[in-house]
């Protein structure tokens, strides 16, 4: 939850805010329209900015989001993919293609793989395995208004540092052992991860993120084989007769009775195998669900049996010139997913639809073209009545990248221009001694990661 006065993350059991001292009891989330301005004396005042400033702040927020997305992809998502690969290869892959069910799943994965094949960079791979020092300069322009930001990130196989600077303000982050310190002005918090791993040892950034998962990672390591076996069992519990195919597509169709049968078989498997049940219960607990796995499955079965609305799940893979080229998944009026690509020489045209109930409806089209020194791209998105058009390019010169991205949202244009420099190998100065990432860790208010409510991020907007 958040402190109503200053917006700081606080725990439900706290009586007062550890930053501004306000009472927590009855403390509601601050208004979205209110911007917090912090003074040097650690006092707070709430300021309502004029409308024009808010529009510009929105654009700059978009720019910041794009930068954050890029950094997150490099430092978090990509290592996660690599970790997932290790899990898959720990046992015989469920994509081995030995059964009808596995071959169908393999064809789906090939659609995603081929859509982005050849458009990656070896820099991403090196970032996950080597120490590095990188910088990103970005300028966001909307009309006559312009704002520049700079991000520095370094990792020396023991400590990671990050500094974000924009308009005289800065945020410093430093990952020391099992604590991620975050400093903005005079406020310092530390997010403490639960782990028994020896974080003093040098390791790649991928290995460090895995180690930070701590007890949950240790748990998952001992159950990797279980997860692979469980996935195989659940996948192969689908009746082969549910799959049909012709010259242009393969289709999996499941009605209510089919889904009930699959869930019932899975429930019976968990009842007979305590090892598998413990793995599923552990996974549910890690994502914040405390209910017993068998109870959850049985509830789903009962809901399907008592529902007077017929359910039909259709999963389709379509082919172009003999290769899988698109995926579509529908589940009544609750789910409609589509992903397709068209490979045209050195270019790829990707289209997608994500519709989940009435809350999410996103459609778009992205075109990538590989050039001699980088990538050109353009596309569009539509969601909740809002539309966005973008066009940009990335060009590499050695370890330097220059990029331009023009975005138009509902007729308003934002231009981003950025320069990125990668230096691989051990940084000249140890990250913990680097003045760019200076943080007074002695002042930090330490919050254990397990004390942060799941879903907090979504609730704070």
GROMACS .gro file of C-alpha atoms in nm:
model
  461
    1UNK     CA    1   0.000   0.000   0.000
    2UNK     CA    2   0.101   0.366  -0.034
    3UNK     CA    3   0.127   0.653   0.214
    4UNK     CA    4  -0.143   0.908   0.129
    5UNK     CA    5   0.079   1.202   0.215
    6UNK     CA    6   0.402   1.123   0.030
    7UNK     CA    7   0.330   0.813  -0.183
    8UNK     CA    8   0.601   0.596  -0.024
    9UNK     CA    9   0.553   0.215  -0.023
   10UNK     CA   10   0.455   0.110   0.330
   11UNK     CA   11   0.357  -0.219   0.486
   12UNK     CA   12   0.005  -0.284   0.608
   13UNK     CA   13   0.130  -0.348   0.960
   14UNK     CA   14   0.313  -0.012   0.979
   15UNK     CA   15   0.151   0.251   1.201
   16UNK     CA   16   0.337   0.550   1.057
   17UNK     CA   17   0.516   0.623   0.729
   18UNK     CA   18   0.891   0.574   0.771
   19UNK     CA   19   0.964   0.869   0.539
   20UNK     CA   20   0.722   1.152   0.626
   21UNK     CA   21   0.584   1.027   0.960
   22UNK     CA   22   0.216   1.036   0.857
   23UNK     CA   23  -0.029   0.797   1.021
   24UNK     CA   24  -0.096   0.491   0.804
   25UNK     CA   25  -0.436   0.400   0.948
   26UNK     CA   26  -0.708   0.496   0.702
   27UNK     CA   27  -0.444   0.607   0.457
   28UNK     CA   28  -0.575   0.595   0.101
   29UNK     CA   29  -0.377   0.589  -0.223
   30UNK     CA   30  -0.291   0.943  -0.345
   31UNK     CA   31  -0.483   1.087  -0.641
   32UNK     CA   32  -0.344   1.016  -0.986
   33UNK     CA   33  -0.377   1.388  -1.065
   34UNK     CA   34  -0.146   1.492  -0.785
   35UNK     CA   35   0.229   1.518  -0.835
   36UNK     CA   36   0.454   1.486  -0.535
   37UNK     CA   37   0.726   1.748  -0.497
   38UNK     CA   38   0.991   1.675  -0.236
   39UNK     CA   39   1.187   1.960  -0.072
   40UNK     CA   40   1.549   1.939   0.045
   41UNK     CA   41   1.444   1.955   0.413
   42UNK     CA   42   1.256   1.625   0.369
   43UNK     CA   43   0.919   1.799   0.405
   44UNK     CA   44   0.654   1.744   0.142
   45UNK     CA   45   0.399   1.954  -0.037
   46UNK     CA   46   0.145   1.856  -0.300
   47UNK     CA   47   0.144   2.066  -0.611
   48UNK     CA   48  -0.113   2.065  -0.892
   49UNK     CA   49   0.067   2.154  -1.215
   50UNK     CA   50  -0.111   2.337  -1.497
   51UNK     CA   51  -0.261   2.131  -1.775
   52UNK     CA   52   0.008   2.203  -2.037
   53UNK     CA   53   0.282   2.088  -1.802
   54UNK     CA   54   0.091   1.768  -1.740
   55UNK     CA   55   0.074   1.698  -2.114
   56UNK     CA   56   0.447   1.745  -2.144
   57UNK     CA   57   0.504   1.534  -1.835
   58UNK     CA   58   0.296   1.263  -2.003
   59UNK     CA   59   0.518   1.269  -2.311
   60UNK     CA   60   0.832   1.257  -2.104
   61UNK     CA   61   0.682   0.970  -1.906
   62UNK     CA   62   0.630   0.787  -2.234
   63UNK     CA   63   0.993   0.848  -2.323
   64UNK     CA   64   1.101   0.728  -1.980
   65UNK     CA   65   0.885   0.421  -2.018
   66UNK     CA   66   1.047   0.334  -2.350
   67UNK     CA   67   1.393   0.371  -2.201
   68UNK     CA   68   1.294   0.165  -1.898
   69UNK     CA   69   1.145  -0.099  -2.125
   70UNK     CA   70   1.470  -0.124  -2.320
   71UNK     CA   71   1.680  -0.149  -2.005
   72UNK     CA   72   1.440  -0.401  -1.851
   73UNK     CA   73   1.452  -0.614  -2.163
   74UNK     CA   74   1.831  -0.618  -2.161
   75UNK     CA   75   1.881  -0.674  -1.790
   76UNK     CA   76   1.580  -0.872  -1.676
   77UNK     CA   77   1.368  -1.027  -1.950
   78UNK     CA   78   1.653  -1.160  -2.162
   79UNK     CA   79   1.830  -1.325  -1.865
   80UNK     CA   80   1.494  -1.475  -1.775
   81UNK     CA   81   1.468  -1.627  -2.121
   82UNK     CA   82   1.814  -1.776  -2.083
   83UNK     CA   83   1.719  -1.916  -1.745
   84UNK     CA   84   1.406  -2.067  -1.896
   85UNK     CA   85   1.622  -2.235  -2.160
   86UNK     CA   86   1.821  -2.401  -1.883
   87UNK     CA   87   1.500  -2.528  -1.726
   88UNK     CA   88   1.374  -2.666  -2.056
   89UNK     CA   89   1.701  -2.841  -2.134
   90UNK     CA   90   1.736  -2.978  -1.780
   91UNK     CA   91   1.516  -3.264  -1.900
   92UNK     CA   92   1.402  -3.383  -2.238
   93UNK     CA   93   1.225  -3.084  -2.389
   94UNK     CA   94   0.845  -3.086  -2.418
   95UNK     CA   95   0.914  -2.949  -2.768
   96UNK     CA   96   1.080  -3.274  -2.875
   97UNK     CA   97   0.796  -3.341  -3.120
   98UNK     CA   98   0.754  -3.708  -3.030
   99UNK     CA   99   0.376  -3.689  -2.992
  100UNK     CA  100   0.095  -3.512  -3.179
  101UNK     CA  101   0.055  -3.275  -2.884
  102UNK     CA  102   0.427  -3.191  -2.868
  103UNK     CA  103   0.454  -3.136  -3.244
  104UNK     CA  104   0.162  -2.893  -3.230
  105UNK     CA  105   0.331  -2.694  -2.952
  106UNK     CA  106   0.660  -2.697  -3.143
  107UNK     CA  107   0.493  -2.546  -3.451
  108UNK     CA  108   0.357  -2.262  -3.235
  109UNK     CA  109   0.700  -2.185  -3.092
  110UNK     CA  110   0.844  -2.179  -3.444
  111UNK     CA  111   0.606  -1.899  -3.544
  112UNK     CA  112   0.743  -1.671  -3.269
  113UNK     CA  113   1.102  -1.778  -3.328
  114UNK     CA  114   1.097  -1.718  -3.703
  115UNK     CA  115   0.919  -1.384  -3.672
  116UNK     CA  116   1.216  -1.231  -3.489
  117UNK     CA  117   1.494  -1.445  -3.634
  118UNK     CA  118   1.796  -1.244  -3.744
  119UNK     CA  119   1.683  -0.915  -3.588
  120UNK     CA  120   1.866  -0.947  -3.258
  121UNK     CA  121   2.211  -0.818  -3.163
  122UNK     CA  122   2.513  -1.001  -3.027
  123UNK     CA  123   2.542  -0.715  -2.775
  124UNK     CA  124   2.243  -0.851  -2.584
  125UNK     CA  125   2.404  -1.192  -2.554
  126UNK     CA  126   2.732  -1.039  -2.436
  127UNK     CA  127   2.551  -0.827  -2.174
  128UNK     CA  128   2.414  -1.138  -2.008
  129UNK     CA  129   2.749  -1.316  -1.988
  130UNK     CA  130   3.022  -1.051  -1.950
  131UNK     CA  131   3.094  -0.755  -1.721
  132UNK     CA  132   3.007  -0.425  -1.891
  133UNK     CA  133   2.973  -0.049  -1.868
  134UNK     CA  134   2.703   0.106  -2.085
  135UNK     CA  135   2.556   0.452  -2.127
  136UNK     CA  136   2.238   0.574  -2.295
  137UNK     CA  137   2.166   0.937  -2.384
  138UNK     CA  138   1.811   1.010  -2.491
  139UNK     CA  139   1.635   1.331  -2.592
  140UNK     CA  140   1.256   1.357  -2.604
  141UNK     CA  141   1.100   1.641  -2.804
  142UNK     CA  142   0.735   1.748  -2.822
  143UNK     CA  143   0.686   2.062  -3.027
  144UNK     CA  144   0.920   2.329  -2.887
  145UNK     CA  145   0.960   2.142  -2.559
  146UNK     CA  146   1.264   1.914  -2.520
  147UNK     CA  147   1.412   1.713  -2.236
  148UNK     CA  148   1.728   1.505  -2.221
  149UNK     CA  149   1.804   1.208  -2.000
  150UNK     CA  150   2.109   0.994  -1.938
  151UNK     CA  151   2.134   0.639  -1.807
  152UNK     CA  152   2.455   0.468  -1.697
  153UNK     CA  153   2.465   0.099  -1.604
  154UNK     CA  154   2.771  -0.101  -1.503
  155UNK     CA  155   2.831  -0.453  -1.375
  156UNK     CA  156   3.164  -0.599  -1.260
  157UNK     CA  157   3.052  -0.958  -1.186
  158UNK     CA  158   2.983  -0.865  -0.822
  159UNK     CA  159   2.794  -0.535  -0.807
  160UNK     CA  160   2.555  -0.364  -1.045
  161UNK     CA  161   2.507   0.012  -1.052
  162UNK     CA  162   2.257   0.230  -1.237
  163UNK     CA  163   2.219   0.609  -1.254
  164UNK     CA  164   1.932   0.789  -1.428
  165UNK     CA  165   1.960   1.165  -1.474
  166UNK     CA  166   1.700   1.399  -1.617
  167UNK     CA  167   1.640   1.773  -1.578
  168UNK     CA  168   1.869   1.809  -1.277
  169UNK     CA  169   1.711   1.513  -1.098
  170UNK     CA  170   1.875   1.175  -1.055
  171UNK     CA  171   1.797   0.827  -0.932
  172UNK     CA  172   2.078   0.598  -0.823
  173UNK     CA  173   2.049   0.223  -0.789
  174UNK     CA  174   2.305  -0.024  -0.665
  175UNK     CA  175   2.276  -0.401  -0.625
  176UNK     CA  176   2.500  -0.501  -0.335
  177UNK     CA  177   2.489  -0.867  -0.235
  178UNK     CA  178   2.119  -0.937  -0.173
  179UNK     CA  179   1.997  -0.575  -0.143
  180UNK     CA  180   1.897  -0.339  -0.424
  181UNK     CA  181   1.948   0.018  -0.296
  182UNK     CA  182   1.750   0.299  -0.458
  183UNK     CA  183   1.823   0.665  -0.383
  184UNK     CA  184   1.629   0.971  -0.496
  185UNK     CA  185   1.746   1.296  -0.338
  186UNK     CA  186   1.770   1.229   0.036
  187UNK     CA  187   1.550   0.922   0.039
  188UNK     CA  188   1.713   0.577   0.029
  189UNK     CA  189   1.533   0.244   0.038
  190UNK     CA  190   1.675  -0.104   0.012
  191UNK     CA  191   1.485  -0.398  -0.134
  192UNK     CA  192   1.611  -0.711   0.039
  193UNK     CA  193   1.595  -1.044  -0.144
  194UNK     CA  194   1.579  -1.372   0.046
  195UNK     CA  195   1.862  -1.598  -0.064
  196UNK     CA  196   2.113  -1.845   0.076
  197UNK     CA  197   2.341  -1.811  -0.227
  198UNK     CA  198   2.700  -1.690  -0.184
  199UNK     CA  199   2.669  -1.353  -0.359
  200UNK     CA  200   3.032  -1.266  -0.281
  201UNK     CA  201   3.137  -1.495  -0.564
  202UNK     CA  202   3.191  -1.347  -0.912
  203UNK     CA  203   2.917  -1.450  -1.154
  204UNK     CA  204   2.745  -1.335  -1.471
  205UNK     CA  205   2.447  -1.106  -1.439
  206UNK     CA  206   2.219  -1.393  -1.542
  207UNK     CA  207   2.356  -1.612  -1.262
  208UNK     CA  208   2.318  -1.325  -1.014
  209UNK     CA  209   1.953  -1.267  -1.098
  210UNK     CA  210   1.889  -1.640  -1.063
  211UNK     CA  211   2.072  -1.642  -0.728
  212UNK     CA  212   1.862  -1.347  -0.607
  213UNK     CA  213   1.550  -1.557  -0.644
  214UNK     CA  214   1.678  -1.716  -0.327
  215UNK     CA  215   1.458  -1.969  -0.155
  216UNK     CA  216   1.211  -1.976  -0.442
  217UNK     CA  217   1.496  -2.034  -0.686
  218UNK     CA  218   1.644  -2.301  -0.463
  219UNK     CA  219   1.302  -2.460  -0.448
  220UNK     CA  220   1.259  -2.444  -0.823
  221UNK     CA  221   1.606  -2.586  -0.887
  222UNK     CA  222   1.515  -2.898  -0.693
  223UNK     CA  223   1.187  -2.920  -0.885
  224UNK     CA  224   1.296  -2.839  -1.240
  225UNK     CA  225   1.254  -3.202  -1.338
  226UNK     CA  226   0.911  -3.206  -1.176
  227UNK     CA  227   0.793  -2.907  -1.379
  228UNK     CA  228   0.911  -3.065  -1.704
  229UNK     CA  229   0.735  -3.390  -1.623
  230UNK     CA  230   0.417  -3.210  -1.516
  231UNK     CA  231   0.409  -3.006  -1.838
  232UNK     CA  232   0.449  -3.323  -2.040
  233UNK     CA  233   0.169  -3.497  -1.851
  234UNK     CA  234  -0.072  -3.205  -1.885
  235UNK     CA  235   0.008  -3.158  -2.253
  236UNK     CA  236  -0.027  -3.524  -2.340
  237UNK     CA  237  -0.352  -3.558  -2.143
  238UNK     CA  238  -0.518  -3.381  -2.437
  239UNK     CA  239  -0.691  -3.635  -2.657
  240UNK     CA  240  -0.525  -3.672  -2.999
  241UNK     CA  241  -0.872  -3.669  -3.155
  242UNK     CA  242  -0.900  -3.302  -3.052
  243UNK     CA  243  -0.639  -3.215  -3.317
  244UNK     CA  244  -0.733  -3.178  -3.683
  245UNK     CA  245  -0.532  -3.058  -3.981
  246UNK     CA  246  -0.544  -2.982  -4.351
  247UNK     CA  247  -0.304  -2.838  -4.607
  248UNK     CA  248  -0.304  -2.488  -4.454
  249UNK     CA  249  -0.363  -2.526  -4.079
  250UNK     CA  250  -0.360  -2.742  -3.768
  251UNK     CA  251  -0.635  -2.691  -3.513
  252UNK     CA  252  -0.687  -2.791  -3.149
  253UNK     CA  253  -1.053  -2.773  -3.049
  254UNK     CA  254  -1.174  -2.833  -2.693
  255UNK     CA  255  -1.530  -2.808  -2.562
  256UNK     CA  256  -1.639  -2.798  -2.197
  257UNK     CA  257  -1.632  -3.177  -2.158
  258UNK     CA  258  -1.283  -3.198  -2.310
  259UNK     CA  259  -1.150  -2.938  -2.068
  260UNK     CA  260  -1.322  -3.110  -1.774
  261UNK     CA  261  -1.160  -3.442  -1.870
  262UNK     CA  262  -0.813  -3.285  -1.896
  263UNK     CA  263  -0.850  -3.110  -1.559
  264UNK     CA  264  -0.987  -3.426  -1.395
  265UNK     CA  265  -0.690  -3.631  -1.519
  266UNK     CA  266  -0.453  -3.364  -1.392
  267UNK     CA  267  -0.626  -3.351  -1.054
  268UNK     CA  268  -0.599  -3.729  -1.025
  269UNK     CA  269  -0.229  -3.710  -1.113
  270UNK     CA  270  -0.163  -3.460  -0.834
  271UNK     CA  271  -0.359  -3.671  -0.586
  272UNK     CA  272  -0.145  -3.974  -0.672
  273UNK     CA  273   0.190  -3.796  -0.684
  274UNK     CA  274   0.286  -3.586  -0.379
  275UNK     CA  275   0.606  -3.468  -0.549
  276UNK     CA  276   0.415  -3.310  -0.837
  277UNK     CA  277   0.154  -3.161  -0.605
  278UNK     CA  278   0.423  -3.002  -0.388
  279UNK     CA  279   0.577  -2.845  -0.698
  280UNK     CA  280   0.246  -2.695  -0.815
  281UNK     CA  281   0.154  -2.574  -0.464
  282UNK     CA  282   0.498  -2.416  -0.433
  283UNK     CA  283   0.459  -2.238  -0.765
  284UNK     CA  284   0.114  -2.107  -0.669
  285UNK     CA  285   0.251  -1.982  -0.338
  286UNK     CA  286   0.534  -1.800  -0.518
  287UNK     CA  287   0.281  -1.605  -0.728
  288UNK     CA  288   0.066  -1.522  -0.424
  289UNK     CA  289  -0.201  -1.795  -0.438
  290UNK     CA  290  -0.230  -1.981  -0.109
  291UNK     CA  291  -0.518  -2.211  -0.207
  292UNK     CA  292  -0.448  -2.583  -0.253
  293UNK     CA  293  -0.387  -2.678  -0.618
  294UNK     CA  294  -0.634  -2.968  -0.619
  295UNK     CA  295  -0.902  -2.748  -0.464
  296UNK     CA  296  -0.846  -2.488  -0.738
  297UNK     CA  297  -0.871  -2.748  -1.014
  298UNK     CA  298  -1.184  -2.904  -0.863
  299UNK     CA  299  -1.345  -2.559  -0.839
  300UNK     CA  300  -1.272  -2.499  -1.208
  301UNK     CA  301  -1.427  -2.837  -1.295
  302UNK     CA  302  -1.741  -2.761  -1.095
  303UNK     CA  303  -1.775  -2.418  -1.258
  304UNK     CA  304  -1.759  -2.576  -1.603
  305UNK     CA  305  -2.011  -2.846  -1.509
  306UNK     CA  306  -2.264  -2.599  -1.368
  307UNK     CA  307  -2.224  -2.333  -1.637
  308UNK     CA  308  -2.518  -2.305  -1.876
  309UNK     CA  309  -2.295  -2.130  -2.131
  310UNK     CA  310  -2.114  -2.365  -2.373
  311UNK     CA  311  -1.738  -2.321  -2.385
  312UNK     CA  312  -1.520  -2.375  -2.688
  313UNK     CA  313  -1.143  -2.335  -2.694
  314UNK     CA  314  -0.986  -2.313  -3.042
  315UNK     CA  315  -0.610  -2.298  -3.098
  316UNK     CA  316  -0.502  -2.274  -3.460
  317UNK     CA  317  -0.166  -2.272  -3.642
  318UNK     CA  318  -0.179  -2.158  -4.004
  319UNK     CA  319   0.087  -2.221  -4.269
  320UNK     CA  320   0.229  -2.028  -4.561
  321UNK     CA  321   0.433  -2.213  -4.822
  322UNK     CA  322   0.464  -2.508  -4.583
  323UNK     CA  323   0.598  -2.309  -4.284
  324UNK     CA  324   0.401  -2.208  -3.970
  325UNK     CA  325   0.318  -1.838  -4.010
  326UNK     CA  326   0.041  -1.747  -3.764
  327UNK     CA  327  -0.122  -1.845  -3.434
  328UNK     CA  328  -0.474  -1.773  -3.318
  329UNK     CA  329  -0.637  -1.867  -2.986
  330UNK     CA  330  -0.999  -1.805  -2.892
  331UNK     CA  331  -1.192  -1.901  -2.581
  332UNK     CA  332  -1.553  -1.792  -2.612
  333UNK     CA  333  -1.576  -1.414  -2.579
  334UNK     CA  334  -1.316  -1.407  -2.302
  335UNK     CA  335  -1.000  -1.451  -2.506
  336UNK     CA  336  -0.888  -1.367  -2.857
  337UNK     CA  337  -0.516  -1.381  -2.932
  338UNK     CA  338  -0.354  -1.364  -3.274
  339UNK     CA  339   0.010  -1.342  -3.381
  340UNK     CA  340   0.123  -1.361  -3.744
  341UNK     CA  341   0.428  -1.276  -3.949
  342UNK     CA  342   0.522  -1.252  -4.313
  343UNK     CA  343   0.888  -1.303  -4.400
  344UNK     CA  344   0.989  -1.094  -4.700
  345UNK     CA  345   1.361  -1.138  -4.761
  346UNK     CA  346   1.544  -0.920  -4.507
  347UNK     CA  347   1.215  -0.785  -4.368
  348UNK     CA  348   0.948  -0.918  -4.135
  349UNK     CA  349   0.589  -0.795  -4.109
  350UNK     CA  350   0.431  -0.884  -3.773
  351UNK     CA  351   0.065  -0.833  -3.679
  352UNK     CA  352  -0.106  -0.914  -3.350
  353UNK     CA  353  -0.429  -0.893  -3.153
  354UNK     CA  354  -0.462  -0.933  -2.776
  355UNK     CA  355  -0.818  -0.923  -2.647
  356UNK     CA  356  -0.894  -1.041  -2.294
  357UNK     CA  357  -1.255  -0.997  -2.184
  358UNK     CA  358  -1.364  -0.634  -2.192
  359UNK     CA  359  -1.060  -0.493  -2.013
  360UNK     CA  360  -0.789  -0.535  -2.275
  361UNK     CA  361  -0.807  -0.495  -2.651
  362UNK     CA  362  -0.478  -0.426  -2.825
  363UNK     CA  363  -0.410  -0.462  -3.197
  364UNK     CA  364  -0.106  -0.365  -3.396
  365UNK     CA  365   0.134  -0.415  -3.680
  366UNK     CA  366   0.515  -0.396  -3.675
  367UNK     CA  367   0.750  -0.406  -3.973
  368UNK     CA  368   1.124  -0.472  -3.929
  369UNK     CA  369   1.382  -0.447  -4.204
  370UNK     CA  370   1.742  -0.547  -4.157
  371UNK     CA  371   1.989  -0.301  -4.310
  372UNK     CA  372   2.364  -0.317  -4.361
  373UNK     CA  373   2.434  -0.145  -4.028
  374UNK     CA  374   2.116  -0.190  -3.824
  375UNK     CA  375   1.736  -0.212  -3.838
  376UNK     CA  376   1.458   0.009  -3.977
  377UNK     CA  377   1.111  -0.038  -3.828
  378UNK     CA  378   0.762   0.113  -3.825
  379UNK     CA  379   0.418   0.016  -3.709
  380UNK     CA  380   0.099   0.109  -3.529
  381UNK     CA  381  -0.101   0.018  -3.219
  382UNK     CA  382  -0.466   0.066  -3.128
  383UNK     CA  383  -0.603   0.022  -2.777
  384UNK     CA  384  -0.908   0.153  -2.590
  385UNK     CA  385  -0.986   0.407  -2.861
  386UNK     CA  386  -0.630   0.541  -2.867
  387UNK     CA  387  -0.402   0.499  -3.166
  388UNK     CA  388  -0.026   0.525  -3.203
  389UNK     CA  389   0.195   0.529  -3.511
  390UNK     CA  390   0.571   0.494  -3.490
  391UNK     CA  391   0.872   0.485  -3.720
  392UNK     CA  392   1.238   0.455  -3.631
  393UNK     CA  393   1.576   0.299  -3.690
  394UNK     CA  394   1.884   0.172  -3.504
  395UNK     CA  395   2.229   0.196  -3.660
  396UNK     CA  396   2.541   0.029  -3.520
  397UNK     CA  397   2.900   0.148  -3.551
  398UNK     CA  398   3.117  -0.093  -3.355
  399UNK     CA  399   2.994  -0.080  -2.993
  400UNK     CA  400   2.795   0.240  -3.054
  401UNK     CA  401   2.430   0.258  -3.152
  402UNK     CA  402   2.234   0.561  -3.270
  403UNK     CA  403   1.857   0.549  -3.288
  404UNK     CA  404   1.563   0.768  -3.381
  405UNK     CA  405   1.199   0.699  -3.297
  406UNK     CA  406   0.901   0.917  -3.395
  407UNK     CA  407   0.573   0.838  -3.217
  408UNK     CA  408   0.235   0.995  -3.292
  409UNK     CA  409  -0.039   0.928  -3.037
  410UNK     CA  410  -0.387   1.056  -3.121
  411UNK     CA  411  -0.233   1.320  -3.346
  412UNK     CA  412   0.034   1.440  -3.102
  413UNK     CA  413   0.395   1.372  -3.194
  414UNK     CA  414   0.691   1.279  -2.974
  415UNK     CA  415   1.041   1.242  -3.116
  416UNK     CA  416   1.306   1.034  -2.938
  417UNK     CA  417   1.672   1.037  -3.034
  418UNK     CA  418   1.919   0.821  -2.848
  419UNK     CA  419   2.283   0.714  -2.844
  420UNK     CA  420   2.401   0.400  -2.669
  421UNK     CA  421   2.758   0.295  -2.599
  422UNK     CA  422   2.861  -0.053  -2.481
  423UNK     CA  423   3.198  -0.124  -2.322
  424UNK     CA  424   3.252  -0.492  -2.250
  425UNK     CA  425   3.503  -0.632  -2.005
  426UNK     CA  426   3.573  -0.539  -1.644
  427UNK     CA  427   3.498  -0.170  -1.571
  428UNK     CA  428   3.807   0.042  -1.497
  429UNK     CA  429   3.664   0.126  -1.150
  430UNK     CA  430   3.488  -0.129  -0.930
  431UNK     CA  431   3.116  -0.048  -0.936
  432UNK     CA  432   3.100  -0.018  -0.557
  433UNK     CA  433   3.374   0.250  -0.572
  434UNK     CA  434   3.238   0.431  -0.877
  435UNK     CA  435   3.121   0.783  -0.783
  436UNK     CA  436   2.844   0.767  -1.044
  437UNK     CA  437   2.662   0.513  -0.830
  438UNK     CA  438   2.728   0.662  -0.486
  439UNK     CA  439   2.452   0.578  -0.237
  440UNK     CA  440   2.450   0.633   0.139
  441UNK     CA  441   2.344   0.279   0.224
  442UNK     CA  442   2.363   0.354   0.597
  443UNK     CA  443   2.052   0.574   0.563
  444UNK     CA  444   1.851   0.312   0.378
  445UNK     CA  445   1.515   0.193   0.500
  446UNK     CA  446   1.529  -0.181   0.429
  447UNK     CA  447   1.212  -0.346   0.297
  448UNK     CA  448   1.206  -0.721   0.251
  449UNK     CA  449   1.080  -0.811  -0.094
  450UNK     CA  450   0.829  -1.055   0.058
  451UNK     CA  451   0.662  -0.763   0.242
  452UNK     CA  452   0.566  -0.586  -0.081
  453UNK     CA  453   0.209  -0.686  -0.173
  454UNK     CA  454   0.170  -0.872  -0.502
  455UNK     CA  455  -0.001  -0.649  -0.756
  456UNK     CA  456   0.123  -0.330  -0.587
  457UNK     CA  457   0.260  -0.194  -0.914
  458UNK     CA  458  -0.075  -0.226  -1.086
  459UNK     CA  459  -0.261  -0.071  -0.793
  460UNK     CA  460  -0.041   0.237  -0.777
  461UNK     CA  461  -0.158   0.380  -1.110
   0.00000   0.00000   0.00000
